[in-house]
Amino acid sequence: MTDLPHVHPELAALLERSGLQPLSLGGRHLLPIVQGGMGVGVSAHRLAGSVAAAGGMGTLSSVDLRRHHPDLMARTQGLASRIGQDEDTKAQIDEANLEALEREIAAARALSQGRGLLAVNVMRAVSEYAPAIKRALECGIDAVVVGAGLPLDLPDLAQDHPSALLVPILSDARGVQLVVRKWERKKRLPDAIVIEHPRLAGGHLGAAKVADLQDTRFDFENVIPAVRAFLRDAGVEKEVPLIAAGGIRTFEDIQRLQALGASAVQLGTPFAVTQESDAHPEFKRVLAEAREEDLTTFTSVAGLPARAVMTPWLKAYLRVEDRLQAVTQVRKRCTKAFDCLAQCGLRDGLAGWGQFCIDNQLAAALRGDVSKGLFFRGAGALPFGDQIRSVGELMSRLLTRDMALGSPVPQGA
């Protein structure tokens, strides 16, 4: 086994015994486990820093991080009511979120103890996509991960930071080919590619519409070998590791995906319910206790399919969704003056897109408001059922072939 100085020693020993291969990324050998970025505020510094400290790649979600900072929330409180009086309202909210991103990166870095890697996830669909990427890079983030759209311009945004790792999230071989060919013209390759299965993942999904989620072209057994073959023909197979995401829950899942050609896996929901997750305990309870029959897919306000727990708010919304979409209309402005999305079904009057304020609903979930929150969740039973355990224990379980032999890593891992 390769020496693993950037992995917690007890987890490095587990990986060596497991027979799994480490993830080689950014000149480091890591655990083959990546924590997915989850907004609003679910994966902030505590979770991302703890995952990195264990020896994996921890990921901050860039969306609306000011919600973890009372002073920044106070600074932006009530700004929406001054629309028309203060043309700088959106700029003040955006700057508060960029300041929060700086703080969260610094705090995650301190927690990581020099181990693992730290990434920031930025949705291509958000309006402040470019500023968030640039600020994260200025703060020295190790990697930028982009999903919810094709990040064809990511090499341009990162051109002054050649050592930063650039990682697109894609769902099929066609998308991979498009991104790689476009990036090659900019003399850049992805440092890794996340292959996310839209039928299994949580949150926003990489398919054009809900009906496409069952398409077999997204199955790992089809996508991973096809992408490997494309990269091999391009002569870059060894330079671009693949990270499989969606519904991964066990050691056996990781073993199977590495056999298919993936170098690592990405998990979201299992990390969202850990003790170190930055969300409210009620958020974790809702996700941990949800069963397969409690999950549903629908079209988000971002125009993408999404998967979430059928909580009271979502039930009520879906009952009236058709009526809301029948009377869509373009609004003069975002009622919150935030304009979080580049295109918003509610603000822009887009028929067939979601008709609600996603920031309101995700923020309610973050603070544990079950009656008003939108709780994104991936498919499949969680590694510890409905229990809330530590990041170290989750990593230990994922690296252990026989569950009965898993010895938990101390909580400070």
Coordinates of N, CA and C in Angstrom, one line a residue, residues 215-336:
D215 N -33.4 6.3 -17.4 CA -32.6 6.0 -18.6 C -31.4 5.2 -18.2
T216 N -31.2 4.0 -18.9 CA -30.1 3.1 -18.5 C -28.7 3.7 -18.9
R217 N -28.8 4.8 -19.7 CA -27.4 5.4 -20.1 C -26.8 5.9 -18.9
F218 N -27.5 6.2 -17.8 CA -26.9 6.7 -16.6 C -26.4 5.6 -15.6
D219 N -26.6 4.4 -15.9 CA -26.2 3.3 -15.0 C -24.7 3.3 -15.0
F220 N -24.1 3.1 -13.8 CA -22.7 3.1 -13.6 C -22.0 2.0 -14.5
E221 N -22.7 0.9 -14.7 CA -22.2 -0.2 -15.5 C -22.0 0.2 -17.0
N222 N -22.8 1.2 -17.4 CA -22.7 1.7 -18.7 C -21.7 3.0 -18.8
V223 N -21.9 3.9 -17.9 CA -21.2 5.2 -18.0 C -19.7 5.0 -17.7
I224 N -19.4 4.3 -16.6 CA -18.0 4.3 -16.2 C -17.1 3.6 -17.3
P225 N -17.4 2.4 -17.8 CA -16.6 1.8 -18.8 C -16.5 2.7 -20.1
A226 N -17.6 3.3 -20.4 CA -17.7 4.2 -21.6 C -16.8 5.4 -21.5
V227 N -16.8 6.0 -20.3 CA -15.9 7.2 -20.1 C -14.5 6.8 -20.0
R228 N -14.2 5.6 -19.4 CA -12.8 5.1 -19.3 C -12.3 4.9 -20.7
A229 N -13.1 4.3 -21.6 CA -12.7 4.0 -23.0 C -12.4 5.3 -23.7
F230 N -13.3 6.3 -23.5 CA -13.1 7.6 -24.2 C -11.8 8.3 -23.7
L231 N -11.5 8.2 -22.4 CA -10.3 8.8 -21.8 C -9.1 8.1 -22.3
R232 N -9.2 6.7 -22.4 CA -8.1 5.9 -22.9 C -7.8 6.3 -24.4
D233 N -8.8 6.4 -25.2 CA -8.6 6.8 -26.6 C -7.9 8.1 -26.7
A234 N -8.3 9.0 -25.8 CA -7.7 10.4 -25.8 C -6.3 10.4 -25.2
G235 N -5.9 9.3 -24.6 CA -4.5 9.2 -24.1 C -4.4 9.8 -22.7
V236 N -5.5 10.0 -22.0 CA -5.5 10.7 -20.7 C -6.1 9.9 -19.6
E237 N -6.3 8.6 -19.8 CA -7.0 7.8 -18.8 C -6.4 7.8 -17.4
K238 N -5.1 7.8 -17.4 CA -4.4 7.8 -16.1 C -4.4 9.1 -15.4
E239 N -4.7 10.2 -16.1 CA -4.7 11.5 -15.6 C -6.0 12.0 -15.0
V240 N -7.1 11.3 -15.3 CA -8.4 11.8 -14.9 C -9.2 10.7 -14.1
P241 N -9.0 10.6 -12.8 CA -9.8 9.7 -12.0 C -11.3 9.9 -12.1
L242 N -12.1 8.9 -12.0 CA -13.5 9.0 -12.0 C -14.0 8.8 -10.5
I243 N -15.0 9.6 -10.1 CA -15.6 9.5 -8.8 C -17.1 9.2 -9.0
A244 N -17.5 8.0 -8.6 CA -18.9 7.6 -8.7 C -19.8 8.2 -7.6
A245 N -20.9 8.7 -7.9 CA -21.8 9.3 -6.9 C -23.3 8.9 -7.1
G246 N -23.9 8.7 -6.0 CA -25.4 8.4 -6.0 C -25.7 7.0 -5.5
G247 N -26.3 7.0 -4.3 CA -26.8 5.8 -3.7 C -25.7 4.9 -3.1
I248 N -24.5 5.3 -2.9 CA -23.4 4.5 -2.4 C -23.5 4.5 -0.9
R249 N -23.5 3.3 -0.3 CA -23.7 3.2 1.1 C -22.8 2.2 1.8
T250 N -22.1 1.3 1.1 CA -21.3 0.2 1.8 C -19.9 0.0 1.2
F251 N -19.1 -0.7 1.9 CA -17.8 -1.1 1.4 C -18.0 -1.9 0.1
E252 N -19.0 -2.7 0.0 CA -19.2 -3.5 -1.2 C -19.5 -2.6 -2.4
D253 N -20.2 -1.5 -2.2 CA -20.5 -0.6 -3.3 C -19.2 0.0 -3.8
I254 N -18.3 0.4 -2.9 CA -17.0 1.0 -3.3 C -16.2 0.0 -4.0
Q255 N -16.2 -1.2 -3.5 CA -15.4 -2.3 -4.2 C -15.9 -2.6 -5.6
R256 N -17.2 -2.6 -5.8 CA -17.8 -2.9 -7.1 C -17.5 -1.7 -8.0
L257 N -17.6 -0.5 -7.6 CA -17.3 0.6 -8.4 C -15.9 0.8 -8.8
Q258 N -15.0 0.4 -7.9 CA -13.6 0.4 -8.3 C -13.3 -0.7 -9.3
A259 N -14.0 -1.8 -9.2 CA -13.8 -2.8 -10.2 C -14.3 -2.4 -11.6
L260 N -15.3 -1.5 -11.6 CA -15.8 -1.0 -12.9 C -14.9 0.0 -13.5
G261 N -14.0 0.6 -12.7 CA -13.1 1.6 -13.2 C -13.1 3.0 -12.5
A262 N -14.0 3.1 -11.5 CA -13.9 4.3 -10.7 C -12.8 4.3 -9.7
S263 N -12.2 5.5 -9.4 CA -11.1 5.5 -8.5 C -11.6 5.8 -7.0
A264 N -12.8 6.4 -6.9 CA -13.4 6.8 -5.6 C -14.9 6.9 -5.7
V265 N -15.5 7.2 -4.6 CA -16.9 7.4 -4.6 C -17.2 8.7 -3.9
Q266 N -18.4 9.3 -4.2 CA -18.9 10.5 -3.5 C -20.2 10.2 -2.8
L267 N -20.3 10.6 -1.5 CA -21.5 10.4 -0.8 C -22.0 11.7 -0.2
G268 N -23.3 11.9 -0.2 CA -23.9 13.1 0.3 C -24.7 12.8 1.6
T269 N -25.8 12.2 1.4 CA -26.8 12.0 2.5 C -26.1 11.3 3.7
P270 N -25.3 10.3 3.6 CA -24.7 9.7 4.8 C -23.8 10.7 5.6
F271 N -23.2 11.6 4.9 CA -22.4 12.7 5.6 C -23.4 13.8 6.2
A272 N -24.5 14.0 5.5 CA -25.4 15.0 6.0 C -26.0 14.7 7.3
V273 N -26.0 13.4 7.7 CA -26.6 13.0 9.0 C -25.6 12.7 10.0
T274 N -24.3 13.0 9.8 CA -23.3 12.8 10.8 C -23.3 13.8 11.9
Q275 N -22.7 13.5 13.0 CA -22.6 14.5 14.1 C -22.0 15.8 13.6
E276 N -21.0 15.7 12.7 CA -20.3 16.9 12.3 C -21.0 17.7 11.2
S277 N -22.1 17.2 10.7 CA -22.8 18.0 9.7 C -23.3 19.3 10.2
D278 N -23.2 20.3 9.4 CA -23.5 21.7 9.9 C -25.0 22.0 10.0
A279 N -25.9 21.0 9.7 CA -27.3 21.3 9.7 C -27.9 21.0 11.2
H280 N -29.1 21.4 11.4 CA -29.8 21.3 12.7 C -30.1 19.8 12.9
P281 N -30.1 19.4 14.2 CA -30.4 18.0 14.5 C -31.7 17.5 13.9
E282 N -32.7 18.3 13.8 CA -34.0 17.9 13.1 C -33.8 17.6 11.7
F283 N -33.0 18.4 11.0 CA -32.6 18.1 9.6 C -32.1 16.7 9.5
K284 N -31.2 16.3 10.4 CA -30.5 15.0 10.3 C -31.6 13.9 10.6
R285 N -32.4 14.2 11.6 CA -33.5 13.2 11.9 C -34.4 12.9 10.7
V286 N -34.8 14.0 10.0 CA -35.7 13.8 8.9 C -35.1 12.9 7.8
L287 N -33.8 13.2 7.5 CA -33.1 12.4 6.5 C -32.9 11.0 6.9
A288 N -32.5 10.8 8.2 CA -32.1 9.5 8.7 C -33.3 8.6 8.8
E289 N -34.4 9.1 9.2 CA -35.6 8.3 9.4 C -36.4 8.1 8.1
A290 N -36.1 8.8 7.0 CA -36.9 8.7 5.8 C -36.6 7.3 5.1
R291 N -37.7 6.7 4.6 CA -37.6 5.4 3.9 C -37.8 5.7 2.4
E292 N -37.6 4.6 1.7 CA -37.6 4.8 0.2 C -39.0 5.3 -0.2
E293 N -40.1 4.9 0.4 CA -41.4 5.3 0.0 C -41.7 6.8 0.4
D294 N -40.8 7.4 1.2 CA -40.9 8.8 1.7 C -40.3 9.7 0.7
L295 N -39.5 9.2 -0.3 CA -38.8 10.1 -1.2 C -39.6 10.3 -2.5
T296 N -39.4 11.5 -3.1 CA -40.1 11.8 -4.3 C -39.2 12.6 -5.2
T297 N -39.5 12.6 -6.5 CA -38.8 13.4 -7.5 C -39.8 14.4 -8.1
F298 N -39.3 15.6 -8.3 CA -40.1 16.7 -8.9 C -39.2 17.7 -9.6
T299 N -39.7 18.7 -10.2 CA -38.9 19.7 -10.9 C -38.6 20.9 -10.0
S300 N -37.4 21.2 -9.8 CA -37.0 22.3 -9.0 C -37.2 23.6 -9.6
V301 N -37.1 24.7 -8.9 CA -37.2 26.0 -9.4 C -36.0 26.3 -10.3
A302 N -34.9 25.5 -10.2 CA -33.8 25.7 -11.1 C -34.0 25.0 -12.5
G303 N -35.2 24.4 -12.6 CA -35.5 23.7 -13.9 C -34.9 22.3 -14.0
L304 N -34.4 21.8 -12.9 CA -33.7 20.4 -12.9 C -34.6 19.5 -12.1
P305 N -34.6 18.2 -12.4 CA -35.2 17.2 -11.5 C -34.5 17.2 -10.2
A306 N -35.2 16.9 -9.1 CA -34.7 16.9 -7.8 C -35.3 15.8 -7.0
R307 N -34.6 15.3 -6.0 CA -35.1 14.2 -5.1 C -35.0 14.7 -3.7
A308 N -36.2 14.5 -2.9 CA -36.3 15.0 -1.6 C -37.2 14.2 -0.8
V309 N -37.2 14.4 0.5 CA -38.2 13.7 1.4 C -39.5 14.4 1.3
M310 N -40.6 13.6 1.3 CA -42.0 14.2 1.2 C -42.4 14.7 2.5
T311 N -42.0 15.9 2.9 CA -42.3 16.5 4.1 C -43.6 17.4 3.9
P312 N -44.2 17.9 5.0 CA -45.4 18.7 4.9 C -45.4 19.8 3.8
W313 N -44.3 20.6 3.8 CA -44.2 21.6 2.8 C -44.2 21.1 1.4
L314 N -43.4 20.0 1.1 CA -43.4 19.5 -0.2 C -44.7 18.9 -0.6
K315 N -45.4 18.2 0.3 CA -46.7 17.6 0.0 C -47.7 18.7 -0.4
A316 N -47.7 19.8 0.3 CA -48.6 20.9 0.1 C -48.2 21.6 -1.3
Y317 N -47.0 21.7 -1.5 CA -46.5 22.4 -2.8 C -46.9 21.5 -4.0
L318 N -46.7 20.2 -3.9 CA -47.0 19.3 -5.1 C -48.5 19.2 -5.4
R319 N -49.3 19.4 -4.3 CA -50.7 19.4 -4.5 C -51.2 20.5 -5.4
V320 N -50.5 21.7 -5.3 CA -50.9 22.9 -6.1 C -50.0 23.2 -7.2
E321 N -49.0 22.4 -7.4 CA -48.0 22.7 -8.4 C -48.5 23.0 -9.8
D322 N -49.5 22.1 -10.3 CA -50.1 22.4 -11.6 C -50.8 23.7 -11.7
R323 N -51.5 24.1 -10.6 CA -52.2 25.4 -10.7 C -51.2 26.5 -10.7
L324 N -50.1 26.4 -9.9 CA -49.1 27.4 -9.9 C -48.4 27.6 -11.2
Q325 N -48.1 26.5 -11.9 CA -47.4 26.6 -13.1 C -48.4 27.1 -14.2
A326 N -49.7 26.9 -14.0 CA -50.7 27.4 -15.0 C -50.8 28.9 -15.0
V327 N -50.3 29.5 -14.0 CA -50.5 31.0 -13.9 C -49.1 31.7 -13.7
T328 N -48.1 31.1 -14.2 CA -46.7 31.6 -14.1 C -46.7 33.0 -14.8
Q329 N -45.9 33.9 -14.2 CA -45.7 35.2 -14.8 C -44.3 35.7 -14.4
V330 N -43.8 36.5 -15.3 CA -42.5 37.1 -15.0 C -42.7 38.2 -14.0
R331 N -41.8 38.1 -12.9 CA -41.9 39.1 -11.9 C -40.8 40.2 -12.1
K332 N -41.1 41.4 -11.7 CA -40.1 42.5 -11.9 C -38.8 42.2 -11.2
R333 N -38.9 41.5 -10.0 CA -37.6 41.3 -9.3 C -37.8 40.1 -8.3
C334 N -36.7 39.6 -7.9 CA -36.8 38.6 -6.8 C -37.3 39.2 -5.5
T335 N -38.3 38.7 -4.9 CA -38.8 39.3 -3.7 C -37.9 39.4 -2.5
K336 N -36.8 38.6 -2.6 CA -35.8 38.6 -1.5 C -34.6 39.4 -1.9

